PDB file of C-alpha atoms and ligand atoms in Angstrom:
ATOM      1  CA  UNK B  25     189.957 -14.233 119.196  1.00 93.00           C
ATOM      2  CA  UNK B  26     188.745 -10.405 119.241  1.00 94.00           C
ATOM      3  CA  UNK B  27     192.065  -9.789 121.452  1.00 94.00           C
ATOM      4  CA  UNK B  28     194.503 -11.496 118.919  1.00 95.00           C
ATOM      5  CA  UNK B  29     193.832  -8.010 117.012  1.00 96.00           C
ATOM      6  CA  UNK B  30     195.241  -5.547 119.505  1.00 97.00           C
ATOM      7  CA  UNK B  31     199.160  -5.000 119.706  1.00 96.00           C
ATOM      8  CA  UNK B  32     199.293  -3.335 123.221  1.00 97.00           C
ATOM      9  CA  UNK B  33     197.394  -2.537 125.814  1.00 98.00           C
ATOM     10  CA  UNK B  34     196.491   0.937 126.551  1.00 98.00           C
ATOM     11  CA  UNK B  35     194.499   0.942 129.670  1.00 98.00           C
ATOM     12  CA  UNK B  36     193.772  -2.671 131.493  1.00 98.00           C
ATOM     13  CA  UNK B  37     190.314  -3.041 133.395  1.00 98.00           C
ATOM     14  CA  UNK B  38     191.267  -2.336 136.653  1.00 98.00           C
ATOM     15  CA  UNK B  39     193.274   0.823 135.480  1.00 98.00           C
ATOM     16  CA  UNK B  40     189.970   1.809 133.695  1.00 98.00           C
ATOM     17  CA  UNK B  41     187.876   0.908 137.265  1.00 98.00           C
ATOM     18  CA  UNK B  42     190.318   2.999 139.279  1.00 98.00           C
ATOM     19  CA  UNK B  43     189.955   5.993 137.289  1.00 98.00           C
ATOM     20  CA  UNK B  44     186.098   5.910 137.077  1.00 98.00           C
ATOM     21  CA  UNK B  45     185.750   5.232 141.021  1.00 98.00           C
ATOM     22  CA  UNK B  46     187.888   8.444 140.945  1.00 98.00           C
ATOM     23  CA  UNK B  47     185.693  10.529 138.636  1.00 98.00           C
ATOM     24  CA  UNK B  48     182.649   9.205 140.095  1.00 98.00           C
ATOM     25  CA  UNK B  49     183.819  10.420 143.685  1.00 98.00           C
ATOM     26  CA  UNK B  50     184.809  14.167 142.275  1.00 98.00           C
ATOM     27  CA  UNK B  51     181.401  14.300 140.714  1.00 98.00           C
ATOM     28  CA  UNK B  52     179.530  12.878 143.735  1.00 98.00           C
ATOM     29  CA  UNK B  53     181.661  15.675 145.729  1.00 98.00           C
ATOM     30  CA  UNK B  54     180.812  18.370 143.043  1.00 98.00           C
ATOM     31  CA  UNK B  55     177.355  17.942 142.959  1.00 98.00           C
ATOM     32  CA  UNK B  56     176.121  16.947 146.723  1.00 97.00           C
ATOM     33  CA  UNK B  57     174.410  20.191 147.342  1.00 96.00           C
ATOM     34  CA  UNK B  58     172.716  20.506 144.111  1.00 94.00           C
ATOM     35  CA  UNK B  59     168.989  20.740 144.535  1.00 89.00           C
ATOM     36  CA  UNK B  60     168.007  18.993 140.931  1.00 87.00           C
ATOM     37  CA  UNK B  61     169.020  15.590 139.951  1.00 90.00           C
ATOM     38  CA  UNK B  62     171.823  15.245 137.273  1.00 97.00           C
ATOM     39  CA  UNK B  63     170.885  14.711 134.176  1.00 98.00           C
ATOM     40  CA  UNK B  64     173.670  12.251 132.568  1.00 98.00           C
ATOM     41  CA  UNK B  65     173.802  12.622 128.962  1.00 98.00           C
ATOM     42  CA  UNK B  66     175.618   9.603 127.428  1.00 98.00           C
ATOM     43  CA  UNK B  67     176.933   9.907 123.538  1.00 97.00           C
ATOM     44  CA  UNK B  68     176.063   6.518 121.868  1.00 96.00           C
ATOM     45  CA  UNK B  69     177.552   4.440 121.100  1.00 95.00           C
ATOM     46  CA  UNK B  70     180.931   5.111 121.864  1.00 96.00           C
ATOM     47  CA  UNK B  71     180.352   6.285 125.532  1.00 98.00           C
ATOM     48  CA  UNK B  72     177.725   3.331 126.604  1.00 98.00           C
ATOM     49  CA  UNK B  73     180.458   1.253 127.994  1.00 98.00           C
ATOM     50  CA  UNK B  74     181.913   4.002 130.327  1.00 98.00           C
ATOM     51  CA  UNK B  75     178.280   5.761 130.900  1.00 98.00           C
ATOM     52  CA  UNK B  76     177.233   2.568 132.412  1.00 98.00           C
ATOM     53  CA  UNK B  77     180.354   1.925 134.858  1.00 98.00           C
ATOM     54  CA  UNK B  78     180.582   5.976 135.640  1.00 98.00           C
ATOM     55  CA  UNK B  79     176.752   6.629 136.688  1.00 98.00           C
ATOM     56  CA  UNK B  80     177.381   3.636 138.979  1.00 98.00           C
ATOM     57  CA  UNK B  81     180.245   5.172 140.437  1.00 98.00           C
ATOM     58  CA  UNK B  82     178.357   8.226 141.351  1.00 98.00           C
ATOM     59  CA  UNK B  83     176.388   8.346 144.713  1.00 98.00           C
ATOM     60  CA  UNK B  84     173.735  11.190 143.895  1.00 97.00           C
ATOM     61  CA  UNK B  85     170.415  10.790 141.869  1.00 97.00           C
ATOM     62  CA  UNK B  86     171.104  10.389 138.114  1.00 97.00           C
ATOM     63  CA  UNK B  87     168.572  10.673 134.897  1.00 98.00           C
ATOM     64  CA  UNK B  88     169.997   8.728 132.177  1.00 98.00           C
ATOM     65  CA  UNK B  89     169.422  10.657 128.634  1.00 98.00           C
ATOM     66  CA  UNK B  90     171.250   9.904 125.429  1.00 98.00           C
ATOM     67  CA  UNK B  91     172.039  11.405 122.381  1.00 97.00           C
ATOM     68  CA  UNK B  92     173.263   9.990 119.127  1.00 95.00           C
ATOM     69  CA  UNK B  93     175.758  12.140 117.078  1.00 90.00           C
ATOM     70  CA  UNK B  94     177.636  10.922 113.899  1.00 81.00           C
ATOM     71  CA  UNK B  95     180.751  12.864 113.000  1.00 74.00           C
ATOM     72  CA  UNK B  96     182.462   9.604 111.617  1.00 57.00           C
ATOM     73  CA  UNK B  97     181.646   7.352 108.349  1.00 51.00           C
ATOM     74  CA  UNK B  98     183.146   3.797 109.632  1.00 48.00           C
ATOM     75  CA  UNK B  99     187.129   5.005 108.970  1.00 52.00           C
ATOM     76  CA  UNK B 100     189.350   6.662 111.180  1.00 53.00           C
ATOM     77  CA  UNK B 101     189.405  10.200 109.957  1.00 55.00           C
ATOM     78  CA  UNK B 102     186.702  12.714 111.167  1.00 56.00           C
ATOM     79  CA  UNK B 103     184.652  14.299 108.093  1.00 55.00           C
ATOM     80  CA  UNK B 104     184.090  17.410 110.238  1.00 60.00           C
ATOM     81  CA  UNK B 105     180.667  17.713 109.981  1.00 71.00           C
ATOM     82  CA  UNK B 106     178.139  16.436 112.824  1.00 86.00           C
ATOM     83  CA  UNK B 107     174.810  14.958 112.466  1.00 87.00           C
ATOM     84  CA  UNK B 108     172.301  14.740 115.414  1.00 92.00           C
ATOM     85  CA  UNK B 109     170.395  11.327 114.929  1.00 94.00           C
ATOM     86  CA  UNK B 110     168.878  10.624 118.462  1.00 97.00           C
ATOM     87  CA  UNK B 111     168.071  14.085 120.261  1.00 97.00           C
ATOM     88  CA  UNK B 112     167.349  14.422 124.237  1.00 97.00           C
ATOM     89  CA  UNK B 113     164.339  12.635 125.634  1.00 97.00           C
ATOM     90  CA  UNK B 114     164.209  15.321 128.319  1.00 96.00           C
ATOM     91  CA  UNK B 115     163.864  19.486 128.269  1.00 96.00           C
ATOM     92  CA  UNK B 116     167.196  20.281 130.176  1.00 96.00           C
ATOM     93  CA  UNK B 117     166.521  24.050 130.713  1.00 96.00           C
ATOM     94  CA  UNK B 118     167.319  24.786 134.501  1.00 96.00           C
ATOM     95  CA  UNK B 119     169.051  21.250 134.881  1.00 97.00           C
ATOM     96  CA  UNK B 120     172.246  19.894 135.876  1.00 98.00           C
ATOM     97  CA  UNK B 121     173.849  17.989 132.630  1.00 98.00           C
ATOM     98  CA  UNK B 122     176.864  16.091 132.447  1.00 98.00           C
ATOM     99  CA  UNK B 123     177.750  15.044 129.324  1.00 98.00           C
ATOM    100  CA  UNK B 124     179.372  11.568 129.099  1.00 98.00           C
ATOM    101  CA  UNK B 125     181.754  11.326 125.899  1.00 98.00           C
ATOM    102  CA  UNK B 126     184.374   8.478 125.620  1.00 98.00           C
ATOM    103  CA  UNK B 127     186.901  10.223 123.279  1.00 98.00           C
ATOM    104  CA  UNK B 128     187.827  14.016 122.838  1.00 97.00           C
ATOM    105  CA  UNK B 129     189.904  13.895 119.120  1.00 95.00           C
ATOM    106  CA  UNK B 130     189.647  16.613 116.918  1.00 93.00           C
ATOM    107  CA  UNK B 131     186.954  18.183 119.140  1.00 95.00           C
ATOM    108  CA  UNK B 132     184.712  19.127 116.496  1.00 92.00           C
ATOM    109  CA  UNK B 133     181.804  16.628 117.919  1.00 93.00           C
ATOM    110  CA  UNK B 134     181.883  17.963 121.295  1.00 96.00           C
ATOM    111  CA  UNK B 135     182.694  21.797 120.111  1.00 95.00           C
ATOM    112  CA  UNK B 136     179.054  21.292 118.402  1.00 93.00           C
ATOM    113  CA  UNK B 137     177.359  19.308 120.747  1.00 95.00           C
ATOM    114  CA  UNK B 138     178.316  21.802 123.703  1.00 96.00           C
ATOM    115  CA  UNK B 139     176.982  24.999 121.703  1.00 95.00           C
ATOM    116  CA  UNK B 140     174.056  22.985 121.109  1.00 95.00           C
ATOM    117  CA  UNK B 141     173.501  21.923 124.756  1.00 97.00           C
ATOM    118  CA  UNK B 142     174.276  25.370 126.284  1.00 97.00           C
ATOM    119  CA  UNK B 143     171.210  26.822 123.887  1.00 97.00           C
ATOM    120  CA  UNK B 144     169.082  24.684 125.875  1.00 97.00           C
ATOM    121  CA  UNK B 145     170.100  26.540 129.007  1.00 97.00           C
ATOM    122  CA  UNK B 146     170.920  24.091 131.311  1.00 97.00           C
ATOM    123  CA  UNK B 147     171.464  25.780 135.109  1.00 97.00           C
ATOM    124  CA  UNK B 148     175.305  24.026 134.577  1.00 98.00           C
ATOM    125  CA  UNK B 149     176.765  22.203 132.019  1.00 98.00           C
ATOM    126  CA  UNK B 150     179.804  20.117 132.422  1.00 98.00           C
ATOM    127  CA  UNK B 151     181.899  17.683 130.163  1.00 98.00           C
ATOM    128  CA  UNK B 152     183.180  14.053 131.504  1.00 99.00           C
ATOM    129  CA  UNK B 153     185.429  12.323 128.894  1.00 98.00           C
ATOM    130  CA  UNK B 154     187.518   9.331 129.536  1.00 98.00           C
ATOM    131  CA  UNK B 155     189.834   9.992 127.069  1.00 98.00           C
ATOM    132  CA  UNK B 156     191.295  13.155 125.222  1.00 98.00           C
ATOM    133  CA  UNK B 157     194.044  13.389 122.094  1.00 98.00           C
ATOM    134  CA  UNK B 158     195.079  16.803 122.529  1.00 97.00           C
ATOM    135  CA  UNK B 159     197.494  16.616 119.762  1.00 97.00           C
ATOM    136  CA  UNK B 160     194.898  16.228 117.527  1.00 96.00           C
ATOM    137  CA  UNK B 161     192.684  19.212 118.351  1.00 96.00           C
ATOM    138  CA  UNK B 162     191.627  21.404 116.010  1.00 94.00           C
ATOM    139  CA  UNK B 163     188.679  23.075 117.808  1.00 95.00           C
ATOM    140  CA  UNK B 164     188.837  23.902 121.455  1.00 94.00           C
ATOM    141  CA  UNK B 165     186.826  22.062 124.062  1.00 97.00           C
ATOM    142  CA  UNK B 166     186.911  22.251 127.888  1.00 98.00           C
ATOM    143  CA  UNK B 167     186.917  18.950 129.480  1.00 98.00           C
ATOM    144  CA  UNK B 168     185.720  19.157 133.349  1.00 98.00           C
ATOM    145  CA  UNK B 169     186.331  15.529 133.924  1.00 98.00           C
ATOM    146  CA  UNK B 170     188.926  13.663 131.984  1.00 98.00           C
ATOM    147  CA  UNK B 171     189.882  10.214 132.396  1.00 98.00           C
ATOM    148  CA  UNK B 172     193.278  10.052 130.783  1.00 98.00           C
ATOM    149  CA  UNK B 173     195.134  12.077 128.047  1.00 98.00           C
ATOM    150  CA  UNK B 174     196.673   9.735 125.413  1.00 98.00           C
ATOM    151  CA  UNK B 175     199.087   9.831 122.403  1.00 96.00           C
ATOM    152  CA  UNK B 176     197.463  10.269 118.517  1.00 95.00           C
ATOM    153  CA  UNK B 177     197.223   6.309 118.299  1.00 94.00           C
ATOM    154  CA  UNK B 178     194.031   4.764 117.074  1.00 94.00           C
ATOM    155  CA  UNK B 179     192.254   3.234 120.317  1.00 97.00           C
ATOM    156  CA  UNK B 180     189.769   0.428 120.502  1.00 98.00           C
ATOM    157  CA  UNK B 181     187.502  -1.719 123.259  1.00 98.00           C
ATOM    158  CA  UNK B 182     185.565  -0.221 126.173  1.00 98.00           C
ATOM    159  CA  UNK B 183     183.150   1.338 123.400  1.00 98.00           C
ATOM    160  CA  UNK B 184     185.726   2.645 121.115  1.00 98.00           C
ATOM    161  CA  UNK B 185     185.167   0.780 117.710  1.00 97.00           C
ATOM    162  CA  UNK B 186     187.250   0.521 114.435  1.00 96.00           C
ATOM    163  CA  UNK B 187     184.107   0.147 111.943  1.00 95.00           C
ATOM    164  CA  UNK B 188     181.502  -1.089 114.536  1.00 96.00           C
ATOM    165  CA  UNK B 189     183.651  -3.749 115.920  1.00 97.00           C
ATOM    166  CA  UNK B 190     186.020  -4.220 119.278  1.00 98.00           C
ATOM    167  CA  UNK B 191     183.312  -2.037 121.193  1.00 98.00           C
ATOM    168  CA  UNK B 192     183.087  -4.942 123.658  1.00 98.00           C
ATOM    169  CA  UNK B 193     186.763  -5.569 124.357  1.00 98.00           C
ATOM    170  CA  UNK B 194     186.513  -4.779 128.442  1.00 98.00           C
ATOM    171  CA  UNK B 195     190.084  -2.992 128.069  1.00 98.00           C
ATOM    172  CA  UNK B 196     192.005  -0.482 125.630  1.00 98.00           C
ATOM    173  CA  UNK B 197     194.303  -0.881 123.301  1.00 98.00           C
ATOM    174  CA  UNK B 198     196.134  -0.163 120.205  1.00 97.00           C
ATOM    175  CA  UNK B 199     194.870  -2.031 117.111  1.00 94.00           C
ATOM    176  CA  UNK B 200     197.310  -3.886 114.713  1.00 93.00           C
ATOM    177  CA  UNK B 201     198.472  -1.711 111.555  1.00 89.00           C
ATOM    178  CA  UNK B 202     197.477  -4.737 109.361  1.00 91.00           C
ATOM    179  CA  UNK B 203     193.749  -4.332 110.846  1.00 90.00           C
ATOM    180  CA  UNK B 204     193.061  -1.044 109.150  1.00 83.00           C
TER     181      UNK B 204
HETATM  182  P1  IMP P   6     186.540  14.386 117.332  1.00 61.36           P
HETATM  183  O1  IMP P   6     185.030  14.847 116.609  1.00 61.36           O
HETATM  184  O2  IMP P   6     187.657  14.366 115.966  1.00 61.36           O
HETATM  185  O3  IMP P   6     186.551  15.011 118.491  1.00 61.36           O
HETATM  186  O4  IMP P   6     185.753  12.657 117.232  1.00 61.36           O
HETATM  187  C1  IMP P   6     185.113  12.594 118.121  1.00 61.36           C
HETATM  188  C2  IMP P   6     184.619  10.938 118.012  1.00 61.36           C
HETATM  189  O5  IMP P   6     185.564  10.229 117.102  1.00 61.36           O
HETATM  190  C3  IMP P   6     184.592  10.108 119.214  1.00 61.36           C
HETATM  191  O6  IMP P   6     183.601  10.214 120.176  1.00 61.36           O
HETATM  192  C4  IMP P   6     184.907   8.807 118.822  1.00 61.36           C
HETATM  193  O7  IMP P   6     183.674   8.191 118.222  1.00 61.36           O
HETATM  194  C5  IMP P   6     185.549   9.040 117.637  1.00 61.36           C
HETATM  195  N1  IMP P   6     187.298   8.661 117.533  1.00 61.36           N
HETATM  196  C6  IMP P   6     188.169   9.324 118.031  1.00 61.36           C
HETATM  197  N2  IMP P   6     189.554   8.715 118.086  1.00 61.36           N
HETATM  198  C7  IMP P   6     189.003   7.363 117.895  1.00 61.36           C
HETATM  199  C8  IMP P   6     189.798   6.388 118.801  1.00 61.36           C
HETATM  200  O8  IMP P   6     191.424   6.382 118.774  1.00 61.36           O
HETATM  201  N3  IMP P   6     189.263   5.183 118.428  1.00 61.36           N
HETATM  202  C9  IMP P   6     187.947   5.038 117.831  1.00 61.36           C
HETATM  203  N4  IMP P   6     187.172   6.195 118.132  1.00 61.36           N
HETATM  204  C10 IMP P   6     187.869   7.339 117.694  1.00 61.36           C
HETATM  205 MG1   MG P   7     181.549   9.187 120.025  1.00 61.36          MG
END
C-alpha cells in the first residue's frame, strides 16, 4: 500500500483541514472590502490538492488560474533554474493576486515567480504556501499566509511528490529513506 512507504506522518488530514480553515478565514477577512474578485493562482502540480481545499475555505468570489513552473527534475535537489511551462490565462493587471504554493524550499521558484507576477502590475500580490522550510532558504521569499514551518526532511503527500508519486496521499509524511 502507498502509505507503507511512509516513515512518519507529519500532518494528518485533520491537522491540514484545521489549518486551511484558519487560512481561508484570514483571507476572507483580509479581502472582505476588496472591490474586485480575487485571482487565486495555483502552482501546478504540487499545490493542486491544497488549492482545491483552500478556495473552498474562502467565502468570497475567487477566480481560478494556474501556472506550471518547473525548477526540479525528478530528484530531491533543486537545479536552480525556473521554466514556465504554462502561463496565466488572465491579464492580472489591476487585480488582487494570491499565489498558492505547496512548499517553499530554497525559495528559487517563488523568488522568480513573484518577480514575474509583480511585473504584470497586479493591484495586490500575496503568497500563500502550505509549508515552508526556512533552514533551506537560499533566496528571500516573503510568505504572507504560511501553513506550517517544517524541518529539512523530504515530505510527500497532499500534492507533494517524490518522482511524481505519493501526491494522492491524504496526509503529509516523511518518506522511508530506503525509497530514495
Ligand atoms: P524551491 O524552488 O527550492 O523553493 O522549491 C520549491 C519546489 O520544490 C516545491 O514547489 C516542490 O515542488 C519542491 N519541493 C521542495 N521540497 C519538497 C519536499 O520536501 N517534498 C516534495 N517536493 C518538494
Ligand atoms: Mg511545486
